[in-house]
Structure formats: C-alpha cells, structure tokens
Amino acid sequence: MSSLDQVQRLHPSCRDKTTVSSDSSDTWELAKQPLQGLKLASHEVLEKAQQKGRLKCTKCGGSRMFFCYTCCSLVGVTLQEIPLIKLPVKIDIIKHPNETDGKSTAIHAKILAPSDVTIYTYPCIPDYEKDKVVLVFPGPEAVSVQDMMQCLYDRTDSRSHYTFDETCIKRLKRDEGQGATHTAENPESGTPDDAKASESRVYPLQRVVFIDSTWNQTNKISTDERLQDFVRIELKTRKTCFWRRQKGKPDTYLATIEAIYYFLKDYHELFIAQEYKGEYDNLLFFYSYLHSVVNSAKISAGKC
C-alpha cells in the first residue's frame, strides 16, 4: 500500500484540503513539527492536486496521486509546478526487487533531482571506482560524514603520502563556491592530466550509493561482493520521522529520502560552505507534505 493509499485508508475524506485544514491549529502544528524550519516550495500545487483525487498515469494507466512511482513521472502536477534541485554529487539508489514501489521514498529524489539521481533494481549494480564512491549504510566499520573525505584521501593518496588537512577543506569550499575549474589555458594549472589529477585530489567523492529496501531485506544487497570495500557512512545523529516505522528498528534507521537529504546537508556544511541555507530542503517537498497529511489523518482518527 502506497503512502497515499494509507492516507486515504486512515481518513478517506482527507483528500479534501478543507477537511485536512479543518483540524485545530494545535493539531495541525503537531502534525508538522518534526519537519519545521525547512525552506520549501509552496505546497499549494499538491493541495490542489489532492483535491482532484487520484488520476491515471498516462504511461502505465495506474491510479496515482502526484507522481507515478512505477514510471517516475508526474501525475496531476506539471514539471513547472514542482521544485527541481541540482545536487553537489551524483546519487545512486540500489532498490531491492521486493521493495514495494508505492512505499519507497526513493522516487521523491528521482523526480526532484532527475539529472543527479539514478535508481537501479538489484541485482543490477554499476561498476564503481571504489575510491571515489561511498555507501551510506550503517555497520561496525561505518564512519561519519565528517571522516568520510579523509578515508577517501587515505585510499587515493597513500602512494604520494598526501594528507587531508584544513587547507584542503578550505580549498574545496572555495572552489565549490566559485564554481572553479582547472583548464590547460591557465598556466598555473599545468597540463590537462595535471589538472585532472589535482581536481581528483580536491574532489575525491564522485558518487554516493544508498540502499532502498525494508531494513529486514537490506542484508542481501549490503553484503553483495560488489559493494564491499567501499567507505561506508552512517548517519548516527539523525532520527527518522517516517510515518511507517519498522518494528524493532532504532529511530536512527532513516527512510531513503531522509538519508539522502541529511547526507547532503552534512556534506554541504562540512565541505562546501560553513552555513547551510536550505539548498537541498526541497528534496523533502513531497515527503514533508505527506508527513503532515498522514499525521493529521492519524490524529483525526485518534491513532496518535
């Protein structure tokens, strides 16, 4: 059952904006609290689409609201009406074949950042350069986002005894902020090969991999030999506010879109700029809206 199906099951009339917003202001604020303070595009387009109800996907004919999680296409909403986000690093999502499409939040990332997000269905896994890719997945050998870059440099620069220090961090932030590139026309940049080597030392991270499945299904993918020997990242300080919590799992086990968002936010603050100004908040555009609707419906039904 999709998240939208669950909304309608809990409170059939909640598709009507007036029904949702007819709760007391205290109840509505309670439903939104965990995701307060985000710099999001207006949800008015989603509210209007919700009033229209579910529509057929023009590609597969499935009954959908907002988007088709099978075809990765919008339904009842146009591309011009939703925010599109440019990410600082490419994102790959490895989806478990038994993961229910309608329950996955991975589709949110693909729709909102289409040029930077790719979804693969296991056992399809790309052939990665392991020194330039990290896997976000908890485990005994996982490191924090803060320690991630040092681990990558330790791997790629062990031969030249290069160390990742404060100077490199400042350079990374400066170059990201200025959109700087190294070219052969610049005498200081040396040859194209030198420029490429220099850039790889400053930007060792090229891609981030996430696993999309229920936590009980992750073992098959996470233990695949093709994903071994990656630097693994764990977001230990973040807590989920997903409305579909998995029984017996800690609240640090995040929904896929939450993990992507928090990783990018930490990456931005640590390696791109000192201050985060909401650059990736709109990755939670659909998620935050569904969160408020689902929680409001649960409150109205007396389930929380």
mmCIF file of C-alpha atoms in Angstrom:
data_model
loop_
_atom_site.group_PDB
_atom_site.id
_atom_site.type_symbol
_atom_site.label_atom_id
_atom_site.label_comp_id
_atom_site.label_asym_id
_atom_site.label_seq_id
_atom_site.Cartn_x
_atom_site.Cartn_y
_atom_site.Cartn_z
ATOM 1 C CA MET A 1 0.000 0.000 0.000
ATOM 2 C CA SER A 2 1.447 3.345 -1.009
ATOM 3 C CA SER A 3 1.816 6.269 1.353
ATOM 4 C CA LEU A 4 -1.056 7.961 -0.440
ATOM 5 C CA ASP A 5 -3.181 4.839 -0.179
ATOM 6 C CA GLN A 6 -2.506 4.850 3.542
ATOM 7 C CA VAL A 7 -3.620 8.475 3.816
ATOM 8 C CA GLN A 8 -6.931 7.666 2.199
ATOM 9 C CA ARG A 9 -7.410 4.490 4.254
ATOM 10 C CA LEU A 10 -6.844 6.306 7.525
ATOM 11 C CA HIS A 11 -9.094 9.184 6.664
ATOM 12 C CA PRO A 12 -10.974 8.853 3.357
ATOM 13 C CA SER A 13 -12.033 12.492 3.202
ATOM 14 C CA CYS A 14 -8.533 13.831 3.821
ATOM 15 C CA ARG A 15 -8.055 14.209 0.091
ATOM 16 C CA ASP A 16 -10.127 17.354 0.522
ATOM 17 C CA LYS A 17 -7.942 20.236 1.636
ATOM 18 C CA THR A 18 -10.757 21.726 3.692
ATOM 19 C CA THR A 19 -11.044 18.509 5.679
ATOM 20 C CA VAL A 20 -7.345 18.398 6.455
ATOM 21 C CA SER A 21 -7.131 22.051 7.369
ATOM 22 C CA SER A 22 -10.310 21.938 9.443
ATOM 23 C CA ASP A 23 -8.363 20.467 12.363
ATOM 24 C CA SER A 24 -7.482 22.856 15.158
ATOM 25 C CA SER A 25 -4.307 24.855 14.624
ATOM 26 C CA ASP A 26 -2.678 22.991 17.508
ATOM 27 C CA THR A 27 -3.393 19.631 15.881
ATOM 28 C CA TRP A 28 -2.105 20.800 12.509
ATOM 29 C CA GLU A 29 1.094 22.164 14.030
ATOM 30 C CA LEU A 30 1.601 18.923 15.956
ATOM 31 C CA ALA A 31 1.382 17.009 12.700
ATOM 32 C CA LYS A 32 4.077 19.190 11.095
ATOM 33 C CA GLN A 33 6.523 19.633 13.973
ATOM 34 C CA PRO A 34 9.319 17.199 13.026
ATOM 35 C CA LEU A 35 9.907 18.936 9.688
ATOM 36 C CA GLN A 36 9.581 22.557 10.770
ATOM 37 C CA GLY A 37 12.016 25.200 9.536
ATOM 38 C CA LEU A 38 12.550 23.793 6.036
ATOM 39 C CA LYS A 39 12.838 26.190 3.116
ATOM 40 C CA LEU A 40 10.331 24.552 0.810
ATOM 41 C CA ALA A 41 8.493 25.492 -2.334
ATOM 42 C CA SER A 42 4.798 26.116 -1.811
ATOM 43 C CA HIS A 43 2.679 23.010 -1.264
ATOM 44 C CA GLU A 44 -0.308 24.718 -2.876
ATOM 45 C CA VAL A 45 0.141 22.683 -6.053
ATOM 46 C CA LEU A 46 -0.038 19.446 -4.038
ATOM 47 C CA GLU A 47 -3.083 20.647 -2.128
ATOM 48 C CA LYS A 48 -4.886 21.361 -5.401
ATOM 49 C CA ALA A 49 -3.845 18.016 -6.856
ATOM 50 C CA GLN A 50 -5.073 16.261 -3.722
ATOM 51 C CA GLN A 51 -8.497 17.854 -4.106
ATOM 52 C CA LYS A 52 -8.759 16.343 -7.593
ATOM 53 C CA GLY A 53 -8.034 12.878 -6.219
ATOM 54 C CA ARG A 54 -6.200 10.059 -7.887
ATOM 55 C CA LEU A 55 -5.630 10.138 -11.648
ATOM 56 C CA LYS A 56 -4.424 7.604 -14.191
ATOM 57 C CA CYS A 57 -0.786 7.637 -15.159
ATOM 58 C CA THR A 58 -0.596 8.354 -18.879
ATOM 59 C CA LYS A 59 2.224 5.806 -19.267
ATOM 60 C CA CYS A 60 1.068 2.739 -17.330
ATOM 61 C CA GLY A 61 -2.553 3.535 -16.522
ATOM 62 C CA GLY A 62 -2.062 3.089 -12.789
ATOM 63 C CA SER A 63 -4.148 5.104 -10.353
ATOM 64 C CA ARG A 64 -1.769 7.631 -8.788
ATOM 65 C CA MET A 65 -1.592 10.921 -6.947
ATOM 66 C CA PHE A 66 1.186 13.498 -7.513
ATOM 67 C CA PHE A 67 3.504 11.042 -9.266
ATOM 68 C CA CYS A 68 3.688 7.525 -10.650
ATOM 69 C CA TYR A 69 6.166 5.526 -8.594
ATOM 70 C CA THR A 70 6.337 2.923 -11.383
ATOM 71 C CA CYS A 71 7.123 5.253 -14.277
ATOM 72 C CA CYS A 72 8.929 8.023 -12.354
ATOM 73 C CA SER A 73 6.593 10.580 -13.889
ATOM 74 C CA LEU A 74 4.327 13.300 -12.515
ATOM 75 C CA VAL A 75 0.561 12.802 -12.345
ATOM 76 C CA GLY A 76 -1.824 15.729 -11.969
ATOM 77 C CA VAL A 77 1.168 18.041 -11.481
ATOM 78 C CA THR A 78 3.406 19.617 -14.118
ATOM 79 C CA LEU A 79 7.176 19.810 -14.115
ATOM 80 C CA GLN A 80 6.978 23.597 -13.938
ATOM 81 C CA GLU A 81 4.986 23.426 -10.689
ATOM 82 C CA ILE A 82 7.491 21.484 -8.606
ATOM 83 C CA PRO A 83 10.999 22.414 -7.450
ATOM 84 C CA LEU A 84 13.945 20.910 -9.318
ATOM 85 C CA ILE A 85 17.205 20.577 -7.419
ATOM 86 C CA LYS A 86 20.825 20.412 -8.518
ATOM 87 C CA LEU A 87 22.893 18.218 -6.211
ATOM 88 C CA PRO A 88 26.619 18.617 -5.470
ATOM 89 C CA VAL A 89 27.292 14.914 -6.023
ATOM 90 C CA LYS A 90 25.632 12.131 -8.012
ATOM 91 C CA ILE A 91 23.281 9.795 -6.143
ATOM 92 C CA ASP A 92 22.707 6.112 -6.993
ATOM 93 C CA ILE A 93 19.924 4.161 -5.319
ATOM 94 C CA ILE A 94 20.029 0.349 -5.340
ATOM 95 C CA LYS A 95 16.460 -0.814 -4.891
ATOM 96 C CA HIS A 96 15.518 -4.248 -3.584
ATOM 97 C CA PRO A 97 13.341 -6.077 -6.160
ATOM 98 C CA ASN A 98 10.779 -6.913 -3.480
ATOM 99 C CA GLU A 99 10.513 -3.356 -2.198
ATOM 100 C CA THR A 100 7.004 -2.088 -2.855
ATOM 101 C CA ASP A 101 7.303 0.867 -5.213
ATOM 102 C CA GLY A 102 4.480 2.751 -3.531
ATOM 103 C CA LYS A 103 6.140 2.524 -0.125
ATOM 104 C CA SER A 104 9.530 3.763 -1.275
ATOM 105 C CA THR A 105 10.597 7.376 -0.855
ATOM 106 C CA ALA A 106 13.457 6.933 -3.349
ATOM 107 C CA ILE A 107 11.167 8.096 -6.148
ATOM 108 C CA HIS A 108 10.985 11.527 -4.483
ATOM 109 C CA ALA A 109 14.699 12.054 -5.097
ATOM 110 C CA LYS A 110 14.487 10.915 -8.729
ATOM 111 C CA ILE A 111 11.610 13.256 -9.538
ATOM 112 C CA LEU A 112 13.036 16.284 -7.716
ATOM 113 C CA ALA A 113 16.670 15.864 -8.814
ATOM 114 C CA PRO A 114 16.320 13.942 -12.099
ATOM 115 C CA SER A 115 19.737 14.799 -13.539
ATOM 116 C CA ASP A 116 21.635 13.702 -10.425
ATOM 117 C CA VAL A 117 19.727 10.626 -9.191
ATOM 118 C CA THR A 118 19.657 7.152 -10.757
ATOM 119 C CA ILE A 119 17.665 4.194 -9.434
ATOM 120 C CA TYR A 120 18.843 0.626 -10.112
ATOM 121 C CA THR A 121 16.936 -2.527 -9.248
ATOM 122 C CA TYR A 122 19.050 -5.214 -7.610
ATOM 123 C CA PRO A 123 20.891 -7.336 -8.757
ATOM 124 C CA CYS A 124 21.823 -4.546 -11.191
ATOM 125 C CA ILE A 125 24.760 -2.660 -9.657
ATOM 126 C CA PRO A 126 27.083 -0.401 -11.705
ATOM 127 C CA ASP A 127 30.797 -0.984 -11.904
ATOM 128 C CA TYR A 128 32.097 1.641 -9.498
ATOM 129 C CA GLU A 129 35.502 3.183 -8.884
ATOM 130 C CA LYS A 130 35.552 2.285 -5.218
ATOM 131 C CA ASP A 131 37.991 5.023 -4.265
ATOM 132 C CA LYS A 132 35.555 7.680 -5.447
ATOM 133 C CA VAL A 133 32.262 6.274 -4.180
ATOM 134 C CA VAL A 134 30.810 5.862 -0.703
ATOM 135 C CA LEU A 135 27.963 3.685 0.527
ATOM 136 C CA VAL A 136 25.572 5.132 3.085
ATOM 137 C CA PHE A 137 24.711 2.175 5.248
ATOM 138 C CA PRO A 138 25.165 1.513 8.992
ATOM 139 C CA GLY A 139 27.648 -1.046 10.244
ATOM 140 C CA PRO A 140 30.587 -1.637 12.571
ATOM 141 C CA GLU A 141 33.102 -0.144 10.134
ATOM 142 C CA ALA A 142 30.969 2.816 9.066
ATOM 143 C CA VAL A 143 32.352 6.317 9.584
ATOM 144 C CA SER A 144 30.717 9.720 9.898
ATOM 145 C CA VAL A 145 30.314 12.162 7.011
ATOM 146 C CA GLN A 146 32.966 14.284 8.707
ATOM 147 C CA ASP A 147 35.531 11.465 8.500
ATOM 148 C CA MET A 148 34.476 10.326 5.031
ATOM 149 C CA MET A 149 36.745 12.580 2.984
ATOM 150 C CA GLN A 150 39.820 11.661 4.984
ATOM 151 C CA CYS A 151 39.092 7.979 4.369
ATOM 152 C CA LEU A 152 38.851 8.605 0.630
ATOM 153 C CA TYR A 153 42.086 10.551 0.594
ATOM 154 C CA ASP A 154 43.807 7.850 2.600
ATOM 155 C CA ARG A 155 42.891 5.415 -0.148
ATOM 156 C CA THR A 156 43.638 7.500 -3.220
ATOM 157 C CA ASP A 157 46.751 9.300 -1.988
ATOM 158 C CA SER A 158 48.523 6.661 0.053
ATOM 159 C CA ARG A 159 51.156 6.367 -2.667
ATOM 160 C CA SER A 160 52.008 10.069 -2.554
ATOM 161 C CA HIS A 161 51.554 10.334 1.217
ATOM 162 C CA TYR A 162 49.041 13.120 0.684
ATOM 163 C CA THR A 163 47.072 14.156 3.768
ATOM 164 C CA PHE A 164 43.658 15.717 4.010
ATOM 165 C CA ASP A 165 44.086 18.826 6.158
ATOM 166 C CA GLU A 166 42.345 22.085 6.922
ATOM 167 C CA THR A 167 43.901 23.751 3.875
ATOM 168 C CA CYS A 168 42.277 21.181 1.594
ATOM 169 C CA ILE A 169 38.893 21.697 3.240
ATOM 170 C CA LYS A 170 39.123 25.447 2.704
ATOM 171 C CA ARG A 171 40.143 24.918 -0.920
ATOM 172 C CA LEU A 172 37.230 22.596 -1.512
ATOM 173 C CA LYS A 173 34.780 25.112 -0.059
ATOM 174 C CA ARG A 174 36.304 27.980 -2.029
ATOM 175 C CA ASP A 175 36.307 26.142 -5.344
ATOM 176 C CA GLU A 176 32.766 24.830 -4.888
ATOM 177 C CA GLY A 177 31.556 28.307 -4.045
ATOM 178 C CA GLN A 178 33.227 29.884 -7.068
ATOM 179 C CA GLY A 179 32.483 27.038 -9.457
ATOM 180 C CA ALA A 180 36.191 26.966 -10.242
ATOM 181 C CA THR A 181 37.614 24.645 -12.880
ATOM 182 C CA HIS A 182 41.155 23.845 -13.917
ATOM 183 C CA THR A 183 41.962 24.218 -17.616
ATOM 184 C CA ALA A 184 45.033 23.842 -19.775
ATOM 185 C CA GLU A 185 44.725 27.503 -20.772
ATOM 186 C CA ASN A 186 45.600 28.516 -17.221
ATOM 187 C CA PRO A 187 49.414 28.467 -16.919
ATOM 188 C CA GLU A 188 49.167 27.687 -13.243
ATOM 189 C CA SER A 189 47.066 24.625 -13.807
ATOM 190 C CA GLY A 190 49.734 22.725 -15.771
ATOM 191 C CA THR A 191 48.797 20.055 -18.285
ATOM 192 C CA PRO A 192 45.239 18.668 -18.595
ATOM 193 C CA ASP A 193 46.415 15.498 -16.859
ATOM 194 C CA ASP A 194 47.843 17.572 -14.028
ATOM 195 C CA ALA A 195 44.599 19.493 -13.780
ATOM 196 C CA LYS A 196 42.590 16.280 -13.693
ATOM 197 C CA ALA A 197 44.842 14.811 -11.027
ATOM 198 C CA SER A 198 44.649 17.988 -8.989
ATOM 199 C CA GLU A 199 40.874 18.063 -9.247
ATOM 200 C CA SER A 200 40.581 14.416 -8.199
ATOM 201 C CA ARG A 201 42.596 15.182 -5.085
ATOM 202 C CA VAL A 202 40.267 18.020 -4.121
ATOM 203 C CA TYR A 203 37.093 16.237 -5.196
ATOM 204 C CA PRO A 204 37.638 12.571 -4.353
ATOM 205 C CA LEU A 205 33.915 11.917 -3.925
ATOM 206 C CA GLN A 206 32.065 11.411 -7.203
ATOM 207 C CA ARG A 207 29.032 9.360 -6.243
ATOM 208 C CA VAL A 208 27.038 8.274 -3.190
ATOM 209 C CA VAL A 209 25.167 4.966 -3.067
ATOM 210 C CA PHE A 210 22.047 4.305 -0.997
ATOM 211 C CA ILE A 211 20.156 1.035 -0.496
ATOM 212 C CA ASP A 212 16.383 1.244 -0.828
ATOM 213 C CA SER A 213 14.542 -1.592 0.880
ATOM 214 C CA THR A 214 12.951 -2.543 4.160
ATOM 215 C CA TRP A 215 15.596 -2.938 6.835
ATOM 216 C CA ASN A 216 14.840 -6.656 7.038
ATOM 217 C CA GLN A 217 15.727 -7.013 3.342
ATOM 218 C CA THR A 218 18.918 -4.956 3.275
ATOM 219 C CA ASN A 219 21.321 -7.790 4.114
ATOM 220 C CA LYS A 220 21.173 -9.309 0.623
ATOM 221 C CA ILE A 221 22.250 -6.050 -1.018
ATOM 222 C CA SER A 222 24.617 -4.731 1.643
ATOM 223 C CA THR A 223 26.611 -7.972 1.668
ATOM 224 C CA ASP A 224 26.875 -8.203 -2.126
ATOM 225 C CA GLU A 225 30.558 -8.531 -3.028
ATOM 226 C CA ARG A 226 30.263 -5.648 -5.489
ATOM 227 C CA LEU A 227 29.521 -3.263 -2.632
ATOM 228 C CA GLN A 228 32.310 -4.449 -0.389
ATOM 229 C CA ASP A 229 35.437 -2.396 0.234
ATOM 230 C CA PHE A 230 33.527 0.860 -0.076
ATOM 231 C CA VAL A 231 33.908 3.548 2.543
ATOM 232 C CA ARG A 232 30.676 3.201 4.486
ATOM 233 C CA ILE A 233 28.868 6.130 6.030
ATOM 234 C CA GLU A 234 26.439 6.056 8.933
ATOM 235 C CA LEU A 235 24.208 8.990 9.877
ATOM 236 C CA LYS A 236 24.254 8.234 13.577
ATOM 237 C CA THR A 237 22.834 11.504 14.895
ATOM 238 C CA ARG A 238 19.718 11.729 12.718
ATOM 239 C CA LYS A 239 16.313 10.356 13.674
ATOM 240 C CA THR A 240 13.535 9.332 11.344
ATOM 241 C CA CYS A 241 10.090 10.872 11.324
ATOM 242 C CA PHE A 242 8.767 8.391 8.747
ATOM 243 C CA TRP A 243 5.136 7.520 9.381
ATOM 244 C CA ARG A 244 5.766 3.874 8.513
ATOM 245 C CA ARG A 245 8.239 2.865 11.237
ATOM 246 C CA GLN A 246 9.616 -0.663 11.126
ATOM 247 C CA LYS A 247 9.030 -2.602 14.302
ATOM 248 C CA GLY A 248 12.106 -3.358 16.357
ATOM 249 C CA LYS A 249 14.379 -0.962 14.444
ATOM 250 C CA PRO A 250 16.044 2.075 16.036
ATOM 251 C CA ASP A 251 14.832 5.561 15.170
ATOM 252 C CA THR A 252 18.203 6.274 13.539
ATOM 253 C CA TYR A 253 17.210 3.979 10.661
ATOM 254 C CA LEU A 254 16.087 6.556 8.126
ATOM 255 C CA ALA A 255 13.759 6.498 5.144
ATOM 256 C CA THR A 256 15.714 6.695 1.885
ATOM 257 C CA ILE A 257 14.827 10.322 1.147
ATOM 258 C CA GLU A 258 15.712 11.301 4.712
ATOM 259 C CA ALA A 259 19.129 9.647 4.411
ATOM 260 C CA ILE A 260 19.841 11.400 1.110
ATOM 261 C CA TYR A 261 18.779 14.772 2.500
ATOM 262 C CA TYR A 262 20.744 14.536 5.740
ATOM 263 C CA PHE A 263 23.855 13.264 3.978
ATOM 264 C CA LEU A 264 23.820 16.183 1.539
ATOM 265 C CA LYS A 265 23.155 18.686 4.298
ATOM 266 C CA ASP A 266 26.138 17.404 6.317
ATOM 267 C CA TYR A 267 28.309 17.259 3.194
ATOM 268 C CA HIS A 268 27.413 20.855 2.352
ATOM 269 C CA GLU A 269 28.162 22.163 5.838
ATOM 270 C CA LEU A 270 31.438 20.269 6.142
ATOM 271 C CA PHE A 271 32.941 20.561 2.685
ATOM 272 C CA ILE A 272 31.155 23.177 0.605
ATOM 273 C CA ALA A 273 30.089 26.064 2.838
ATOM 274 C CA GLN A 274 30.128 26.887 6.510
ATOM 275 C CA GLU A 275 26.451 27.765 6.553
ATOM 276 C CA TYR A 276 23.607 25.701 5.156
ATOM 277 C CA LYS A 277 20.870 27.874 3.660
ATOM 278 C CA GLY A 278 18.309 25.262 2.691
ATOM 279 C CA GLU A 279 19.898 24.336 -0.635
ATOM 280 C CA TYR A 280 18.517 20.759 -0.552
ATOM 281 C CA ASP A 281 15.414 21.209 1.612
ATOM 282 C CA ASN A 282 13.152 20.700 -1.382
ATOM 283 C CA LEU A 283 14.266 17.078 -1.552
ATOM 284 C CA LEU A 284 11.650 16.766 1.207
ATOM 285 C CA PHE A 285 8.997 18.581 -0.847
ATOM 286 C CA PHE A 286 6.736 15.531 -1.232
ATOM 287 C CA TYR A 287 7.871 13.868 1.982
ATOM 288 C CA SER A 288 7.071 16.830 4.229
ATOM 289 C CA TYR A 289 3.634 17.248 2.675
ATOM 290 C CA LEU A 290 2.777 13.568 3.023
ATOM 291 C CA HIS A 291 4.120 13.600 6.581
ATOM 292 C CA SER A 292 1.766 16.392 7.609
ATOM 293 C CA VAL A 293 -1.228 14.817 5.846
ATOM 294 C CA VAL A 294 -0.629 11.322 7.257
ATOM 295 C CA ASN A 295 -0.051 12.543 10.800
ATOM 296 C CA SER A 296 -3.039 14.851 10.660
ATOM 297 C CA ALA A 297 -5.172 11.934 9.453
ATOM 298 C CA LYS A 298 -3.883 9.740 12.300
ATOM 299 C CA ILE A 299 -4.677 12.440 14.844
ATOM 300 C CA SER A 300 -8.171 12.892 13.413
ATOM 301 C CA ALA A 301 -8.680 9.121 13.619
ATOM 302 C CA GLY A 302 -7.452 9.078 17.229
ATOM 303 C CA LYS A 303 -4.404 6.970 16.392
ATOM 304 C CA CYS A 304 -1.791 9.271 17.914
#
